[in-house]
PDB file of C-alpha atoms in Angstrom:
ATOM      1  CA  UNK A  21      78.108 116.467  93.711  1.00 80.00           C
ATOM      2  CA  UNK A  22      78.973 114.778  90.242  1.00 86.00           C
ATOM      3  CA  UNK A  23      78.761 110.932  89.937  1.00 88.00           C
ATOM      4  CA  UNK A  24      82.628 111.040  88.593  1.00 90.00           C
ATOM      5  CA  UNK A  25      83.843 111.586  92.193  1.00 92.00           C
ATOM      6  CA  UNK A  26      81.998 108.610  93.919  1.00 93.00           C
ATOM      7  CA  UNK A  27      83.441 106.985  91.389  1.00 93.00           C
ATOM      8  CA  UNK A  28      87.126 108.295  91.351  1.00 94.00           C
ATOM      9  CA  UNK A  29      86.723 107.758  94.965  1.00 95.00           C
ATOM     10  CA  UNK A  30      85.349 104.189  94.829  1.00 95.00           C
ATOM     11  CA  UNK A  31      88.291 103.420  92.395  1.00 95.00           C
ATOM     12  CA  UNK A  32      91.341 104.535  94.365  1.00 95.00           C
ATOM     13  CA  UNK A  33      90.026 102.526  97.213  1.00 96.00           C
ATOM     14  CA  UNK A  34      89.468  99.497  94.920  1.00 96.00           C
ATOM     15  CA  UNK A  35      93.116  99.944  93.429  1.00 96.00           C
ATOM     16  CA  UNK A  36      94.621 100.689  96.895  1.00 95.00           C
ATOM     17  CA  UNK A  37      92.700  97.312  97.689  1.00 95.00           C
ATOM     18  CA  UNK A  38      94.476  95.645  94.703  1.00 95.00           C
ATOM     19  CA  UNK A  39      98.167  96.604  95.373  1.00 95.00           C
ATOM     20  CA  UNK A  40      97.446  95.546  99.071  1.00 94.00           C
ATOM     21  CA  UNK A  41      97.019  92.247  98.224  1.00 93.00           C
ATOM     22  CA  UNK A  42      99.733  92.058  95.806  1.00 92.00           C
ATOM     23  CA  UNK A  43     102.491  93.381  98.290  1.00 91.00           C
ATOM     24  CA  UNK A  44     101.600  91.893 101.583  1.00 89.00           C
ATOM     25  CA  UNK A  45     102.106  88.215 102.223  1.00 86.00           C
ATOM     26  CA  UNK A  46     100.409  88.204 105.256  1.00 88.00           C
ATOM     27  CA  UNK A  47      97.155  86.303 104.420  1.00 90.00           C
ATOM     28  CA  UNK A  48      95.345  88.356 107.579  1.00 92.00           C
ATOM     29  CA  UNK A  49      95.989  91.209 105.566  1.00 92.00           C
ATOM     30  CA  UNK A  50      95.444  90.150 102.332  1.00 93.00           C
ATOM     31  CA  UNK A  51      91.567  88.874 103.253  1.00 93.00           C
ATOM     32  CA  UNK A  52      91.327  92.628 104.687  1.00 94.00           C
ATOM     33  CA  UNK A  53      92.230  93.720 100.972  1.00 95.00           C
ATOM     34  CA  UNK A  54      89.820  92.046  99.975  1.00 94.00           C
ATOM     35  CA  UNK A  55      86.916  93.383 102.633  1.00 94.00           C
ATOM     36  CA  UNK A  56      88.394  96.719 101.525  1.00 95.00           C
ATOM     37  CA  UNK A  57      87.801  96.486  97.536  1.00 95.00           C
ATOM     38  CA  UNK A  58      84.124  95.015  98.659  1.00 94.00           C
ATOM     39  CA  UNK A  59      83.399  98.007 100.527  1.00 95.00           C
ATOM     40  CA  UNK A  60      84.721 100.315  97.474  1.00 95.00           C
ATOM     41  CA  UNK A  61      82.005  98.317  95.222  1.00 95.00           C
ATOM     42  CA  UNK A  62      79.466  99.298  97.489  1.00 95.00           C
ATOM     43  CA  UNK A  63      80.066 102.831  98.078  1.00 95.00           C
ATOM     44  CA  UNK A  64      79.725 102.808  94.499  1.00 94.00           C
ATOM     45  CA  UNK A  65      76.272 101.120  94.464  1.00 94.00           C
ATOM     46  CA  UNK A  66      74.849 103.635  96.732  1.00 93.00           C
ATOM     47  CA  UNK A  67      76.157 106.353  94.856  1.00 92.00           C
ATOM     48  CA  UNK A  68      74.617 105.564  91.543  1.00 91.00           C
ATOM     49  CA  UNK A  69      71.488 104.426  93.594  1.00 90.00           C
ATOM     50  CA  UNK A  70      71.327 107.610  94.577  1.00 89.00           C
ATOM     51  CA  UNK A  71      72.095 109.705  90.970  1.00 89.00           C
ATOM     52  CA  UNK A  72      68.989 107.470  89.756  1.00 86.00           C
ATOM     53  CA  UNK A  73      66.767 108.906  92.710  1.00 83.00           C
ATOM     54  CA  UNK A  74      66.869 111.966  90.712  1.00 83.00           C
ATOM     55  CA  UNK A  75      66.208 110.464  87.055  1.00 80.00           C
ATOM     56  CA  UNK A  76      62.775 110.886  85.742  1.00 77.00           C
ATOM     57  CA  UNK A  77      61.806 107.065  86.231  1.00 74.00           C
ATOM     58  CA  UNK A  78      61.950 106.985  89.685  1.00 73.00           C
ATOM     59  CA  UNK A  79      59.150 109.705  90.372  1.00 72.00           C
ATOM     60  CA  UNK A  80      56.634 107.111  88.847  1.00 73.00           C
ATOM     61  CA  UNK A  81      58.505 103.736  90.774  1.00 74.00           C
ATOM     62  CA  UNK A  82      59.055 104.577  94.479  1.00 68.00           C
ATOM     63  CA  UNK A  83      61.475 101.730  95.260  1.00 72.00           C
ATOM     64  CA  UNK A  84      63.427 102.626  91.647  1.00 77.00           C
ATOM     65  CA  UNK A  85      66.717 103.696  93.495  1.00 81.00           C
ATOM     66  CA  UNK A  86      66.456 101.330  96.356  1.00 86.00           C
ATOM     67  CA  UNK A  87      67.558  98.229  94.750  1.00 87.00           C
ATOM     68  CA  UNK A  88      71.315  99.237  94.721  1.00 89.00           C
ATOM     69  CA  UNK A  89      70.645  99.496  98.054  1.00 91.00           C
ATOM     70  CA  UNK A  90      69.103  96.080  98.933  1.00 93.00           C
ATOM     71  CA  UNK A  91      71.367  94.792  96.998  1.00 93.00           C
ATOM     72  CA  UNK A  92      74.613  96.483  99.191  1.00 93.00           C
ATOM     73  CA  UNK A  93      72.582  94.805 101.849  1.00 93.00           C
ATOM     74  CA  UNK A  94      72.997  91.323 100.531  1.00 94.00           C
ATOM     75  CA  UNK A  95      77.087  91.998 100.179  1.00 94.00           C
ATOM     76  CA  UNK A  96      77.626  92.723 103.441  1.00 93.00           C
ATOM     77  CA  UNK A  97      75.274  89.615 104.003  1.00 93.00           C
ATOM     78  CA  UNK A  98      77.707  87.102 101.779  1.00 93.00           C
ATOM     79  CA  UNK A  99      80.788  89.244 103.298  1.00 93.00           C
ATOM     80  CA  UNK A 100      79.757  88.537 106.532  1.00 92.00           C
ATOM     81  CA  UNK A 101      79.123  84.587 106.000  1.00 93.00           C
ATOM     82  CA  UNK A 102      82.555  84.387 104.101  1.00 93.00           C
ATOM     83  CA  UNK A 103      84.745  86.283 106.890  1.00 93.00           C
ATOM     84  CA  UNK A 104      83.372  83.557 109.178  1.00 92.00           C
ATOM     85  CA  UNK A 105      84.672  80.507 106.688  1.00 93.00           C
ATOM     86  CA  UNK A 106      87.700  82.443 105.454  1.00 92.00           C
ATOM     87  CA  UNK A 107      89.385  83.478 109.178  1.00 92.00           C
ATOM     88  CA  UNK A 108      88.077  79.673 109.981  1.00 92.00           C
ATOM     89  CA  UNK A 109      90.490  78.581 107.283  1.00 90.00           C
ATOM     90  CA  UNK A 110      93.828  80.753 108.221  1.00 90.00           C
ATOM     91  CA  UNK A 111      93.497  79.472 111.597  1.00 89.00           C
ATOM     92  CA  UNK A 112      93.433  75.851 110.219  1.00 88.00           C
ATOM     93  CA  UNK A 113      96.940  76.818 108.002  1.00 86.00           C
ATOM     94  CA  UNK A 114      98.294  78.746 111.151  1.00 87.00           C
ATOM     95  CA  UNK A 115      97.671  75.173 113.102  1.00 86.00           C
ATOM     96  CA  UNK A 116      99.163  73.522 110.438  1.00 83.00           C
ATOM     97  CA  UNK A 117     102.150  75.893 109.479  1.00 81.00           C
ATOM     98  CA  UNK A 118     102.815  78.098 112.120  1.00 81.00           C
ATOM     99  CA  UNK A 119     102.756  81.085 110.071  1.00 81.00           C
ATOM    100  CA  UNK A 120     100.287  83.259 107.925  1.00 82.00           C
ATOM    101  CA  UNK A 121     102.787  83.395 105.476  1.00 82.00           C
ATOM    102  CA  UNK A 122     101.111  82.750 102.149  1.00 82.00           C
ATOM    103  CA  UNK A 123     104.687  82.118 100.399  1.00 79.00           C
ATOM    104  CA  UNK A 124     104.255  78.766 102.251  1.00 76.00           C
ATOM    105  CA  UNK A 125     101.167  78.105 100.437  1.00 76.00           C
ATOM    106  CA  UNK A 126     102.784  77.533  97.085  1.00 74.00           C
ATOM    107  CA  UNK A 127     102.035  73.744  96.760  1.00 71.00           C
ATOM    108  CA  UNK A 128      99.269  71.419  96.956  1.00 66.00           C
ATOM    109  CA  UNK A 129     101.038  68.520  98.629  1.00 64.00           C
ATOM    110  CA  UNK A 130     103.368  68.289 101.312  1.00 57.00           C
TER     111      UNK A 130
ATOM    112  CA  UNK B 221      82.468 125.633  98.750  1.00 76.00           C
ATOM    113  CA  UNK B 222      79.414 124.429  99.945  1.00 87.00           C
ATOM    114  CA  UNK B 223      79.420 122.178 103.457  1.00 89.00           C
ATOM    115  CA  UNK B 224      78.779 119.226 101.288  1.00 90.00           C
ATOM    116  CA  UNK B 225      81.950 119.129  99.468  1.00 91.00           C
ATOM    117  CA  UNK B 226      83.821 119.733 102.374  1.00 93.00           C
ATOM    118  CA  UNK B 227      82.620 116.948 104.011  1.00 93.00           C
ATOM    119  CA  UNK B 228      82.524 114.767 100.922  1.00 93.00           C
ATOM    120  CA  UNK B 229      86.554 115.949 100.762  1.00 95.00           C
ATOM    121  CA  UNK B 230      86.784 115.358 104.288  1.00 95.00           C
ATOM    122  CA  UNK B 231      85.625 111.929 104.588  1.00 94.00           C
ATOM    123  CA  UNK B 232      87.699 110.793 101.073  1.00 95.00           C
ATOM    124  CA  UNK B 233      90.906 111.836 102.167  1.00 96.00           C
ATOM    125  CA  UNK B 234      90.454 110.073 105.658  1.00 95.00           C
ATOM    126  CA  UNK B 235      88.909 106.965 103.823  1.00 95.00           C
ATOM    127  CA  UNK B 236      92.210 106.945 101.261  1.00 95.00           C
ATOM    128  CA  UNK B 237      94.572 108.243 103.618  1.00 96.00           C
ATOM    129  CA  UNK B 238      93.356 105.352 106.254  1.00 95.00           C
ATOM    130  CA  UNK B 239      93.460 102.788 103.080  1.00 95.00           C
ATOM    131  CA  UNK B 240      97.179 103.413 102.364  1.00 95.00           C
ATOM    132  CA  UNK B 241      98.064 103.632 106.240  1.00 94.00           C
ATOM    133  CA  UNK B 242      96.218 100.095 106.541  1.00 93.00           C
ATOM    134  CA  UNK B 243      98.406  98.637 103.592  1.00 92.00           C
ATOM    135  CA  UNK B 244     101.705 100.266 105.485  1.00 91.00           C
ATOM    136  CA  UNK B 245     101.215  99.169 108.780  1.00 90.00           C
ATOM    137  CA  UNK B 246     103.914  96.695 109.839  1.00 87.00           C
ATOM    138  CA  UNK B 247     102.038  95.481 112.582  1.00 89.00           C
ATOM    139  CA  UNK B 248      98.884  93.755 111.968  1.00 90.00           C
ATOM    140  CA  UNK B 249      96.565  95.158 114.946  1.00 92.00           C
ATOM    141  CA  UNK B 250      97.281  98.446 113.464  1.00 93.00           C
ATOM    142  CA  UNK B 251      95.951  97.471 110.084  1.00 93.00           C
ATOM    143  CA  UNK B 252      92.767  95.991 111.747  1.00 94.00           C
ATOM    144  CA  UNK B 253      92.359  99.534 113.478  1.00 94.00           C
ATOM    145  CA  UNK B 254      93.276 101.419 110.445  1.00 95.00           C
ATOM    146  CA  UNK B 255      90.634  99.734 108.130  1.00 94.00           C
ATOM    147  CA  UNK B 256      88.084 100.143 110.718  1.00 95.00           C
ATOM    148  CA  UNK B 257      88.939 104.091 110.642  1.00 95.00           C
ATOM    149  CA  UNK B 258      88.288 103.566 106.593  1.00 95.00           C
ATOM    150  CA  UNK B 259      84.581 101.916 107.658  1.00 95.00           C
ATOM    151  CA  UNK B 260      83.536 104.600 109.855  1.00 95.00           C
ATOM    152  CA  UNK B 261      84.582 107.221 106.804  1.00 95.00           C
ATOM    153  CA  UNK B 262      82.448 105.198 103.986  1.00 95.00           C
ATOM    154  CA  UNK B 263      79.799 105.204 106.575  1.00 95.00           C
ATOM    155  CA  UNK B 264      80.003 108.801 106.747  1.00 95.00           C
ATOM    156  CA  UNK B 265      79.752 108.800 103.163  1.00 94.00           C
ATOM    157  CA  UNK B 266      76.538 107.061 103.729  1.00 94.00           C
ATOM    158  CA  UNK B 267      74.997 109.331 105.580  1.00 93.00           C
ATOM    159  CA  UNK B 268      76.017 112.286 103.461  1.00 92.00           C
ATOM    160  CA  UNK B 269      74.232 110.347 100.607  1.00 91.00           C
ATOM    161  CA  UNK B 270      71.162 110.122 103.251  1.00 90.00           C
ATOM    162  CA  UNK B 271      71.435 106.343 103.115  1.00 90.00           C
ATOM    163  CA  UNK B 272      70.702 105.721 106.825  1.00 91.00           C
ATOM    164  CA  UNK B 273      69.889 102.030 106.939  1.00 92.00           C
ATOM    165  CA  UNK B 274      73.270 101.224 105.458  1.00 93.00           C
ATOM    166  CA  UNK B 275      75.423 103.708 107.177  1.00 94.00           C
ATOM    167  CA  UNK B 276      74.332 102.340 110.537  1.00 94.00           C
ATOM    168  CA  UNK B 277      74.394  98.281 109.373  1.00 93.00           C
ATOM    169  CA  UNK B 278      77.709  99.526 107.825  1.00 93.00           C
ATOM    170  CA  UNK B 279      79.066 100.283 111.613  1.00 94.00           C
ATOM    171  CA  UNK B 280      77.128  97.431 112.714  1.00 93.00           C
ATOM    172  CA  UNK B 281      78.355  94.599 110.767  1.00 91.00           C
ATOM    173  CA  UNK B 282      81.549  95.577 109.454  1.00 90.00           C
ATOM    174  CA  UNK B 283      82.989  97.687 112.180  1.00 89.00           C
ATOM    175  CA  UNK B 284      81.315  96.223 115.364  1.00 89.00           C
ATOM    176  CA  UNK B 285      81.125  92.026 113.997  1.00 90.00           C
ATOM    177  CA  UNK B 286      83.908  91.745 111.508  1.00 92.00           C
ATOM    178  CA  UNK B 287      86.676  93.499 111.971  1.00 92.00           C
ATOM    179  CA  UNK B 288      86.129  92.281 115.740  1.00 92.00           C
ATOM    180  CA  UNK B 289      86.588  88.669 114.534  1.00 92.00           C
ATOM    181  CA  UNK B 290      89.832  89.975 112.972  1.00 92.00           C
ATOM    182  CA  UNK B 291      91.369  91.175 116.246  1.00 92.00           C
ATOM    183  CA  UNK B 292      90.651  88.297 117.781  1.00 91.00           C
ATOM    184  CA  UNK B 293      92.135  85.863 115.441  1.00 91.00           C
ATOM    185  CA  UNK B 294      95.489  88.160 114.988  1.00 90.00           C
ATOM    186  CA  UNK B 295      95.259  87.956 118.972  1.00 90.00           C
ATOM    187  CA  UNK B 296      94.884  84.537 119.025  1.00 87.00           C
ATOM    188  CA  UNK B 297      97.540  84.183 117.003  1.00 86.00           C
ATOM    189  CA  UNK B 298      99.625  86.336 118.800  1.00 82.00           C
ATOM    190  CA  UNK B 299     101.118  88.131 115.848  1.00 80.00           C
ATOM    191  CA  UNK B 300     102.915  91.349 115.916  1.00 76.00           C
ATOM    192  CA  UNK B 301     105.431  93.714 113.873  1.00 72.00           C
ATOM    193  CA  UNK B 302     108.343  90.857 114.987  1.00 73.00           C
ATOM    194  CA  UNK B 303     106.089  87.765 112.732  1.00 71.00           C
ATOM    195  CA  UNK B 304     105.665  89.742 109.689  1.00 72.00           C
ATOM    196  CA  UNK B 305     106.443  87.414 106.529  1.00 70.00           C
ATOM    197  CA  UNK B 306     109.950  88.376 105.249  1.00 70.00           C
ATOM    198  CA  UNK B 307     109.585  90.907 102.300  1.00 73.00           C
ATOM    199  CA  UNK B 308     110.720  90.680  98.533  1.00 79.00           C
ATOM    200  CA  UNK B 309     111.299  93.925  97.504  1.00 85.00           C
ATOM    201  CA  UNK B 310     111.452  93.503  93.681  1.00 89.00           C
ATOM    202  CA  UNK B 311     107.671  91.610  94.166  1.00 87.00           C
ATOM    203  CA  UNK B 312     106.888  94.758  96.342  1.00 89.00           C
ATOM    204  CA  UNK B 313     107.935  97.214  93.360  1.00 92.00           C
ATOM    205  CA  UNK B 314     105.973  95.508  90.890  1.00 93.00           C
ATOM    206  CA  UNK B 315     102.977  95.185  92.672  1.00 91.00           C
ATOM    207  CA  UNK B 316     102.910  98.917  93.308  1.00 93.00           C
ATOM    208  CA  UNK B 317     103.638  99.492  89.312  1.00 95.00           C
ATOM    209  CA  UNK B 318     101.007  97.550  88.327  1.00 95.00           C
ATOM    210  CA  UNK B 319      97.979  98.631  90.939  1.00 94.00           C
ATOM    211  CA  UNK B 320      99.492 102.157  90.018  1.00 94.00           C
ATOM    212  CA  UNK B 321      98.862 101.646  85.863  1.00 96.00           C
ATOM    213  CA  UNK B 322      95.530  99.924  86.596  1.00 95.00           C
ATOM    214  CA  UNK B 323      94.329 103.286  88.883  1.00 95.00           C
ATOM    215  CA  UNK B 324      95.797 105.213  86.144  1.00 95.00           C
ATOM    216  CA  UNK B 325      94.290 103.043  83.408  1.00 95.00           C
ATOM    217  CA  UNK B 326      90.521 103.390  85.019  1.00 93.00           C
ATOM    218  CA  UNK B 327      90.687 107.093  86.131  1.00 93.00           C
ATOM    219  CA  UNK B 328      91.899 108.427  82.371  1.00 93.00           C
ATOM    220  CA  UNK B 329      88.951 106.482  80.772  1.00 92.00           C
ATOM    221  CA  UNK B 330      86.731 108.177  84.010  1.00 90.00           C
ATOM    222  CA  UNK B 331      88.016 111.729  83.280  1.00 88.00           C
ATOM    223  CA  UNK B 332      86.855 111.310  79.089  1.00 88.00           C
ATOM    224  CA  UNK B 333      83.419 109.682  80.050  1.00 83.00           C
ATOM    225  CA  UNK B 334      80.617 111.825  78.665  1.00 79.00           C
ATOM    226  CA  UNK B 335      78.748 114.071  80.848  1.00 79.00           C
ATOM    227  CA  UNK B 336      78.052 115.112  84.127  1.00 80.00           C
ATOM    228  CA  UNK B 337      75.282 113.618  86.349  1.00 82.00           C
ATOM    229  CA  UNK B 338      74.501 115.274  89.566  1.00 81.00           C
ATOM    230  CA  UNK B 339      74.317 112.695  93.163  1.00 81.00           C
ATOM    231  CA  UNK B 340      71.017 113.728  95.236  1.00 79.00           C
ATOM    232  CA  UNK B 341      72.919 114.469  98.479  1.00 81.00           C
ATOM    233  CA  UNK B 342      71.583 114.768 101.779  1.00 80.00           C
ATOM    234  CA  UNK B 343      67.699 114.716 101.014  1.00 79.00           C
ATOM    235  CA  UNK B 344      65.691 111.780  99.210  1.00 78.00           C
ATOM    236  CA  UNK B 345      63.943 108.793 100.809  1.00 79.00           C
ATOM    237  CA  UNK B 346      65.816 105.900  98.881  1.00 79.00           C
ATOM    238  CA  UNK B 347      67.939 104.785 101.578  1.00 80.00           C
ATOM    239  CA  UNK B 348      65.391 105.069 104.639  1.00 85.00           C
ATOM    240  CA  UNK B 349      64.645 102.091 106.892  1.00 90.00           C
ATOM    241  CA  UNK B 350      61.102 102.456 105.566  1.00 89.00           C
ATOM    242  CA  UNK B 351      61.529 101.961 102.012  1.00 87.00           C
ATOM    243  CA  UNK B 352      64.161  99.404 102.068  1.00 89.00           C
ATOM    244  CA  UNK B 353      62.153  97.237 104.487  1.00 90.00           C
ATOM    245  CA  UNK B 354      59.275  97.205 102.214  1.00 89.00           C
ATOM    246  CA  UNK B 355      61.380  96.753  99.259  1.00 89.00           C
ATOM    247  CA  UNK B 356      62.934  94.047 100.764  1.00 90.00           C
ATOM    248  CA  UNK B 357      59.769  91.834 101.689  1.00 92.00           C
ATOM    249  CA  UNK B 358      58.024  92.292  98.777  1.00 90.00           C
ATOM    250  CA  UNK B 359      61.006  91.793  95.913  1.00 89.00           C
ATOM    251  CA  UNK B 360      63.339  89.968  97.798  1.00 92.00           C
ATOM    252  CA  UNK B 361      61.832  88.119  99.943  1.00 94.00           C
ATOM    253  CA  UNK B 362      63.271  84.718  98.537  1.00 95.00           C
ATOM    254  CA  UNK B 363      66.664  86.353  98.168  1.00 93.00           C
ATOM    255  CA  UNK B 364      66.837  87.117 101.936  1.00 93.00           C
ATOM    256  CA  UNK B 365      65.299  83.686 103.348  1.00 94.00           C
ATOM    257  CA  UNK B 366      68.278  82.209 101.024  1.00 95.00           C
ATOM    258  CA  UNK B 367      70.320  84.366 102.893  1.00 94.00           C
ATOM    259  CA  UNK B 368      69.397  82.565 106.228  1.00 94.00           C
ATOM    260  CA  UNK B 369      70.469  79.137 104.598  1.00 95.00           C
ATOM    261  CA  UNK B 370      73.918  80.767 103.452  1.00 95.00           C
ATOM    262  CA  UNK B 371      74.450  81.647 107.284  1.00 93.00           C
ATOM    263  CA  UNK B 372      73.683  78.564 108.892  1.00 95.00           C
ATOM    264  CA  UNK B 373      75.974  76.924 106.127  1.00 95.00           C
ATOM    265  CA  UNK B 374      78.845  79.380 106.616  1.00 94.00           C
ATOM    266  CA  UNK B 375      78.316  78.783 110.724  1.00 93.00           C
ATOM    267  CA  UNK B 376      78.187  75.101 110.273  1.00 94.00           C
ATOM    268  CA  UNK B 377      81.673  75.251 107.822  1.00 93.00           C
ATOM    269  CA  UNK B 378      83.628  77.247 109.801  1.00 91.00           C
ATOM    270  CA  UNK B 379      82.427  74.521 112.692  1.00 91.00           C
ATOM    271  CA  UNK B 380      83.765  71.999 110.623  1.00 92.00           C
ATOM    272  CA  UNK B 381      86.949  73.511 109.685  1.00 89.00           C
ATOM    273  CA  UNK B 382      87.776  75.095 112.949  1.00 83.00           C
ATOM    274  CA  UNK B 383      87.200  71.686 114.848  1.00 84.00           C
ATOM    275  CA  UNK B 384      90.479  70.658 116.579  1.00 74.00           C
ATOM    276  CA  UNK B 385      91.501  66.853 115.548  1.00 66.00           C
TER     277      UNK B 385
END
């Protein structure tokens, strides 16, 4: 399989991503958006992780194309830790609002 | 057509197909259960690429911890197809204009890159549990004991924030 695939593939999901969080207004949705274009980043990290497991370099490093991969590891670490803080926060402005309506969101005060 | 690219064609048009059915959704338990469907198809992915480790943390974290969190705050907020924000539909249009030239933007610049380089499918021992554990406590073994700290700070915020007063 080519490399331009994985990464047509990793873009339409990043851009479908994008226009999700420019048309909803629900900010449930919108933080799934974002969990989406994360994901498309790291489908692309494993992909070119594995195009360098066939490069030359990696027959003299064994752990050559498994950094992309530690380093997926460590998004859906920080993912993880901000999901927690994030859906900790809506709840706070659903308490406070009523509504996850980000339109309401518009001002700093009052 | 080999069985790779048929399951590499299979899995994109469920993952893309599940993406834009997510985005469409007008109620908000749907879009939870869509984007899980789009998880379990990049985890597929994963395992086509024979990156085990990650396909399985992939169903783990995301699937099984995350998107579980999600339901239960829409639940908790009781919110349904009736409490969907009211819609602008000239906002709406522009949005979709815009992703649309940025898609367009990246995928002509893709199409003249230079060329091609094959994707080891199916075989190779990058992504086993093996080599990634002992990649990842010899490297990065600071990295992931930072890690820990980020946790216990993210528990300890959303403690804070979530505290009723």
């Amino acid at each position: 399989m080519d490399i331009k695939a994985y990464i047509a593939l990793a873009l339409t999901l990043f851009t479908i991503g994008v226009i999700g969080v420019l048309v909803r207004r629900n900010a449930i949705i919108i933080f799934m958006c974002v969990e989406l274009m994360l994901n498309a980043v790291n489908l692309l990290l494993v992909g070119f992780s594995k195009m360098h497991a066939i490069s030359p370099a990696a027959k003299a490093l064994p752990t050559y194309a498994s950094d992309a991969q530690i380093f997926v590891f460590f998004i859906m670490v920080v993912a993880a830790a901000e999901v927690s803080v994030g859906l900790a926060i809506i709840v706070m402005m659903y308490r406070n609002t009523h509504s996850v309506d980000v339109n309401f969101l518009n001002r700093l005060k009052n | 057509m080999s069985i790779t690219t048929l399951a590499f064609i299979l899995l994109s048009v469920m993952a893309i197909g599940s993406a834009v059915m997510m985005i469409i959704s007008k109620s908000p338990v749907h879009s939870v259960l869509w984007l899980i469907v789009v998880f379990f198809a990049i985890s597929g992915h994963y395992v086509l690429l024979n990156a085990q480790f990650l396909a399985i943390v992939n169903i783990i974290v995301y699937a099984g911890a995350i998107m579980v969190l999600f339901l239960f705050v829409v639940m908790l907020m009781n919110l349904n197809a009736e409490t969907e924000p009211i819609k602008n539909y000239r906002l709406q249009l522009i949005g979709i204009v815009s992703g649309g030239s940025l898609l367009l933007v990246l995928l002509s610049a893709l199409m003249r890159a230079g060329q091609q380089q094959l994707v080891e499918m199916k075989v190779g021992d990058a992504g086993l549990i093996n080599v990634l554990g002992k990649t990842l406590f010899t490297n990065y073994v600071l990295p992931f004991e930072i890690s820990s700290v980020l946790f216990l700070s993210a528990m300890i915020g959303a403690v804070v924030i979530g505290k009723k007063d």
